[in-house]
Amino acid sequence: MEVTYISQRHAINASPPPSMVDLKEQWPFLFIKRFLFTHFHTLTGIEVESRFGESLDVKARKILHFFESQLTRWKKEVRKVIRDYHDREFEGSDVHRGLAAILVLMAFFQEKEDALFLLADVTTTQADAEAQLSLPDTPRIIMLGDSILESKKWMLSIEGKVLIQPTDHQTDFTSALAVLFTAYYVFNIEYQVEAATTMEFIQR
């Protein structure tokens, strides 16, 4: 993957650009988390997984504290996400603080959850997702579980196809968000309008 990096960039930057399916057929390793992150590091100089791992939890705590401390100021959508997060914590659910913070931001920016996340049953396979869900062209994290907040497994879809699935030990939300973010840069994809403000916030 290191030796062929230049060839990978030529393939991605071709005119007209290749479809994601064709690109995966040509460069299958690019659609494995480890190698996608390595490509991103070569492209940007940023170790995306460690950067997300170091900052997501700390910054998510600050974001949630900010919104909780002024709860009455916010619209019902923001209050609902915070209430759902605390209800699940009270019930003993292992809810990722970073995911809760992203959902709060989306509610605050009046961006719908399905602009980034799609919910599917925990038993959903790649074939099920492609056949049963309306997968848009722009990237989506397919969260597998009873609710987005409580999901422990995920898949990434682009151009209506599931292209990245984690292994059993790579199911955390930090990895999911890092893969989503990385895909935009590696594959030259613009943020979808429906979630652009949230993605810009994450980028900054």
Tab-separated table of C-alpha atoms in Angstrom:
chain	number	residue	atom	x	y	z
A	1	MET	CA	0.000	0.000	0.000
A	2	GLU	CA	2.893	2.359	0.712
A	3	VAL	CA	4.689	1.561	-2.534
A	4	THR	CA	1.507	1.989	-4.601
A	5	TYR	CA	0.257	5.172	-2.896
A	6	ILE	CA	0.848	7.339	-5.996
A	7	SER	CA	-1.031	4.861	-8.173
A	8	GLN	CA	-3.906	4.899	-5.701
A	9	ARG	CA	-4.120	8.694	-5.877
A	10	HIS	CA	-4.069	8.585	-9.677
A	11	ALA	CA	-6.959	6.105	-9.622
A	12	ILE	CA	-8.983	8.206	-7.147
A	13	ASN	CA	-8.302	11.472	-9.013
A	14	ALA	CA	-9.042	10.068	-12.482
A	15	SER	CA	-11.365	12.017	-14.773
A	16	PRO	CA	-14.118	11.017	-14.869
A	17	PRO	CA	-13.832	9.761	-11.279
A	18	PRO	CA	-14.324	6.030	-10.771
A	19	SER	CA	-17.302	4.649	-8.883
A	20	MET	CA	-16.639	3.429	-5.368
A	21	VAL	CA	-17.417	-0.133	-6.460
A	22	ASP	CA	-14.832	0.056	-9.264
A	23	LEU	CA	-12.300	1.624	-6.917
A	24	LYS	CA	-12.832	-1.129	-4.360
A	25	GLU	CA	-12.364	-3.748	-7.054
A	26	GLN	CA	-9.098	-2.108	-8.105
A	27	TRP	CA	-7.801	-1.276	-4.605
A	28	PRO	CA	-9.606	-3.559	-2.102
A	29	PHE	CA	-7.185	-2.808	0.727
A	30	LEU	CA	-8.187	0.862	0.648
A	31	PHE	CA	-11.519	-0.234	2.084
A	32	ILE	CA	-10.003	-1.846	5.161
A	33	LYS	CA	-9.822	0.490	8.134
A	34	ARG	CA	-6.105	0.048	8.833
A	35	PHE	CA	-5.022	0.824	5.274
A	36	LEU	CA	-7.552	3.625	4.811
A	37	PHE	CA	-6.072	5.350	7.872
A	38	THR	CA	-2.538	4.805	6.562
A	39	HIS	CA	-3.481	6.394	3.243
A	40	PHE	CA	-5.041	9.344	5.093
A	41	HIS	CA	-1.849	9.763	7.137
A	42	THR	CA	0.274	9.860	3.977
A	43	LEU	CA	-2.152	12.339	2.417
A	44	THR	CA	-2.510	14.721	5.390
A	45	GLY	CA	0.231	13.878	7.896
A	46	ILE	CA	-2.434	13.233	10.556
A	47	GLU	CA	-2.780	10.002	12.555
A	48	VAL	CA	-6.560	10.159	12.435
A	49	GLU	CA	-7.392	7.280	14.786
A	50	SER	CA	-5.133	8.463	17.601
A	51	ARG	CA	-6.280	12.071	17.070
A	52	PHE	CA	-9.931	11.081	17.404
A	53	GLY	CA	-9.157	8.753	20.288
A	54	GLU	CA	-7.318	11.450	22.244
A	55	SER	CA	-9.776	14.275	21.725
A	56	LEU	CA	-13.258	12.889	21.128
A	57	ASP	CA	-14.040	11.871	24.697
A	58	VAL	CA	-12.619	15.040	26.282
A	59	LYS	CA	-14.282	17.412	23.835
A	60	ALA	CA	-17.536	15.457	23.910
A	61	ARG	CA	-17.620	15.890	27.683
A	62	LYS	CA	-17.220	19.670	27.270
A	63	ILE	CA	-19.889	19.858	24.571
A	64	LEU	CA	-22.402	17.902	26.612
A	65	HIS	CA	-21.630	19.943	29.736
A	66	PHE	CA	-22.173	23.177	27.786
A	67	PHE	CA	-25.593	22.119	26.540
A	68	GLU	CA	-26.628	20.577	29.872
A	69	SER	CA	-25.671	23.701	31.805
A	70	GLN	CA	-28.093	25.833	29.781
A	71	LEU	CA	-30.748	23.216	29.085
A	72	THR	CA	-33.756	25.539	29.077
A	73	ARG	CA	-32.255	27.655	26.289
A	74	TRP	CA	-32.340	24.909	23.691
A	75	LYS	CA	-35.018	23.642	21.364
A	76	LYS	CA	-36.850	20.430	22.143
A	77	GLU	CA	-34.695	18.403	19.723
A	78	VAL	CA	-31.536	19.192	21.703
A	79	ARG	CA	-33.236	18.516	25.043
A	80	LYS	CA	-34.538	15.186	23.740
A	81	VAL	CA	-31.064	13.928	22.797
A	82	ILE	CA	-29.672	14.927	26.192
A	83	ARG	CA	-32.620	13.311	27.966
A	84	ASP	CA	-32.239	10.084	25.960
A	85	TYR	CA	-28.517	10.013	26.711
A	86	HIS	CA	-29.050	10.390	30.460
A	87	ASP	CA	-31.936	7.904	30.509
A	88	ARG	CA	-29.730	5.256	28.933
A	89	GLU	CA	-26.874	6.057	31.295
A	90	PHE	CA	-29.262	5.750	34.250
A	91	GLU	CA	-30.429	2.382	32.943
A	92	GLY	CA	-26.826	1.196	32.850
A	93	SER	CA	-26.398	1.214	29.081
A	94	ASP	CA	-22.873	1.684	27.771
A	95	VAL	CA	-23.482	4.790	25.664
A	96	HIS	CA	-20.562	6.439	23.889
A	97	ARG	CA	-20.245	10.038	25.047
A	98	GLY	CA	-18.802	11.105	21.685
A	99	LEU	CA	-21.812	9.761	19.819
A	100	ALA	CA	-24.154	11.600	22.181
A	101	ALA	CA	-22.238	14.833	21.591
A	102	ILE	CA	-22.452	14.453	17.797
A	103	LEU	CA	-26.213	13.867	18.016
A	104	VAL	CA	-26.611	16.931	20.247
A	105	LEU	CA	-24.673	19.040	17.737
A	106	MET	CA	-26.812	17.787	14.869
A	107	ALA	CA	-29.947	18.680	16.807
A	108	PHE	CA	-28.545	22.117	17.619
A	109	PHE	CA	-27.612	22.753	13.961
A	110	GLN	CA	-31.067	21.454	12.937
A	111	GLU	CA	-29.542	18.657	10.891
A	112	LYS	CA	-31.362	15.342	10.901
A	113	GLU	CA	-29.691	12.241	12.296
A	114	ASP	CA	-30.177	10.364	9.045
A	115	ALA	CA	-27.911	12.872	7.310
A	116	LEU	CA	-25.024	10.910	8.891
A	117	PHE	CA	-26.530	7.860	10.607
A	118	LEU	CA	-28.916	5.147	9.510
A	119	LEU	CA	-30.323	2.654	12.012
A	120	ALA	CA	-30.625	-1.054	11.239
A	121	ASP	CA	-31.216	-4.238	13.204
A	122	VAL	CA	-28.144	-5.698	14.885
A	123	THR	CA	-28.405	-8.825	12.696
A	124	THR	CA	-28.318	-6.814	9.444
A	125	THR	CA	-25.762	-8.046	6.921
A	126	GLN	CA	-24.191	-6.126	4.063
A	127	ALA	CA	-26.655	-7.709	1.621
A	128	ASP	CA	-29.587	-6.867	3.924
A	129	ALA	CA	-28.516	-3.242	4.223
A	130	GLU	CA	-28.154	-2.797	0.472
A	131	ALA	CA	-31.490	-4.482	-0.245
A	132	GLN	CA	-33.635	-3.078	2.565
A	133	LEU	CA	-32.274	0.382	3.365
A	134	SER	CA	-32.439	3.447	1.165
A	135	LEU	CA	-28.705	4.052	1.029
A	136	PRO	CA	-27.868	7.469	-0.455
A	137	ASP	CA	-24.829	8.297	-2.579
A	138	THR	CA	-23.186	10.304	0.185
A	139	PRO	CA	-21.466	8.522	3.107
A	140	ARG	CA	-23.546	7.137	5.973
A	141	ILE	CA	-22.667	5.201	9.098
A	142	ILE	CA	-25.154	2.358	9.408
A	143	MET	CA	-25.616	1.820	13.139
A	144	LEU	CA	-26.680	-1.708	14.086
A	145	GLY	CA	-28.851	-1.948	17.200
A	146	ASP	CA	-32.111	-0.902	18.834
A	147	SER	CA	-31.191	2.797	18.773
A	148	ILE	CA	-28.377	4.929	17.397
A	149	LEU	CA	-27.189	5.804	20.901
A	150	GLU	CA	-26.919	2.167	21.987
A	151	SER	CA	-25.477	0.672	18.804
A	152	LYS	CA	-22.203	-1.204	19.181
A	153	LYS	CA	-21.672	-2.266	15.568
A	154	TRP	CA	-21.547	-0.258	12.376
A	155	MET	CA	-20.923	-0.284	8.632
A	156	LEU	CA	-20.067	2.514	6.212
A	157	SER	CA	-21.977	3.005	2.985
A	158	ILE	CA	-21.059	5.216	0.027
A	159	GLU	CA	-22.893	5.453	-3.294
A	160	GLY	CA	-25.592	3.096	-2.061
A	161	LYS	CA	-23.188	0.246	-1.246
A	162	VAL	CA	-21.737	-1.005	2.039
A	163	LEU	CA	-18.012	-0.569	1.480
A	164	ILE	CA	-16.417	-0.818	4.911
A	165	GLN	CA	-17.256	-3.189	7.741
A	166	PRO	CA	-15.181	-3.385	10.920
A	167	THR	CA	-13.871	-6.586	12.387
A	168	ASP	CA	-15.264	-7.770	15.711
A	169	HIS	CA	-12.628	-5.858	17.693
A	170	GLN	CA	-13.107	-2.585	15.779
A	171	THR	CA	-16.714	-1.790	16.586
A	172	ASP	CA	-16.339	1.341	18.732
A	173	PHE	CA	-17.896	4.638	17.678
A	174	THR	CA	-14.536	6.430	17.606
A	175	SER	CA	-13.444	4.102	14.799
A	176	ALA	CA	-16.745	4.619	12.981
A	177	LEU	CA	-16.452	8.402	13.072
A	178	ALA	CA	-12.780	8.299	12.067
A	179	VAL	CA	-13.581	6.045	9.095
A	180	LEU	CA	-16.414	8.353	8.016
A	181	PHE	CA	-14.265	11.460	8.291
A	182	THR	CA	-11.316	9.817	6.537
A	183	ALA	CA	-13.464	8.611	3.627
A	184	TYR	CA	-14.373	12.175	2.646
A	185	TYR	CA	-10.721	13.152	2.294
A	186	VAL	CA	-9.294	9.988	0.781
A	187	PHE	CA	-12.055	9.642	-1.833
A	188	ASN	CA	-12.515	13.378	-2.579
A	189	ILE	CA	-16.121	13.501	-1.377
A	190	GLU	CA	-17.762	16.784	-0.410
A	191	TYR	CA	-19.718	16.929	2.836
A	192	GLN	CA	-23.402	16.375	2.143
A	193	VAL	CA	-25.375	19.596	2.559
A	194	GLU	CA	-27.702	17.960	5.099
A	195	ALA	CA	-24.819	17.423	7.560
A	196	ALA	CA	-22.246	19.967	6.408
A	197	THR	CA	-22.317	22.125	9.541
A	198	THR	CA	-21.768	19.172	11.875
A	199	MET	CA	-18.934	17.841	9.704
A	200	GLU	CA	-17.292	21.273	9.575
A	201	PHE	CA	-17.533	21.454	13.354
A	202	ILE	CA	-15.841	18.042	13.700
A	203	GLN	CA	-13.154	19.077	11.228
A	204	ARG	CA	-12.380	22.276	13.081
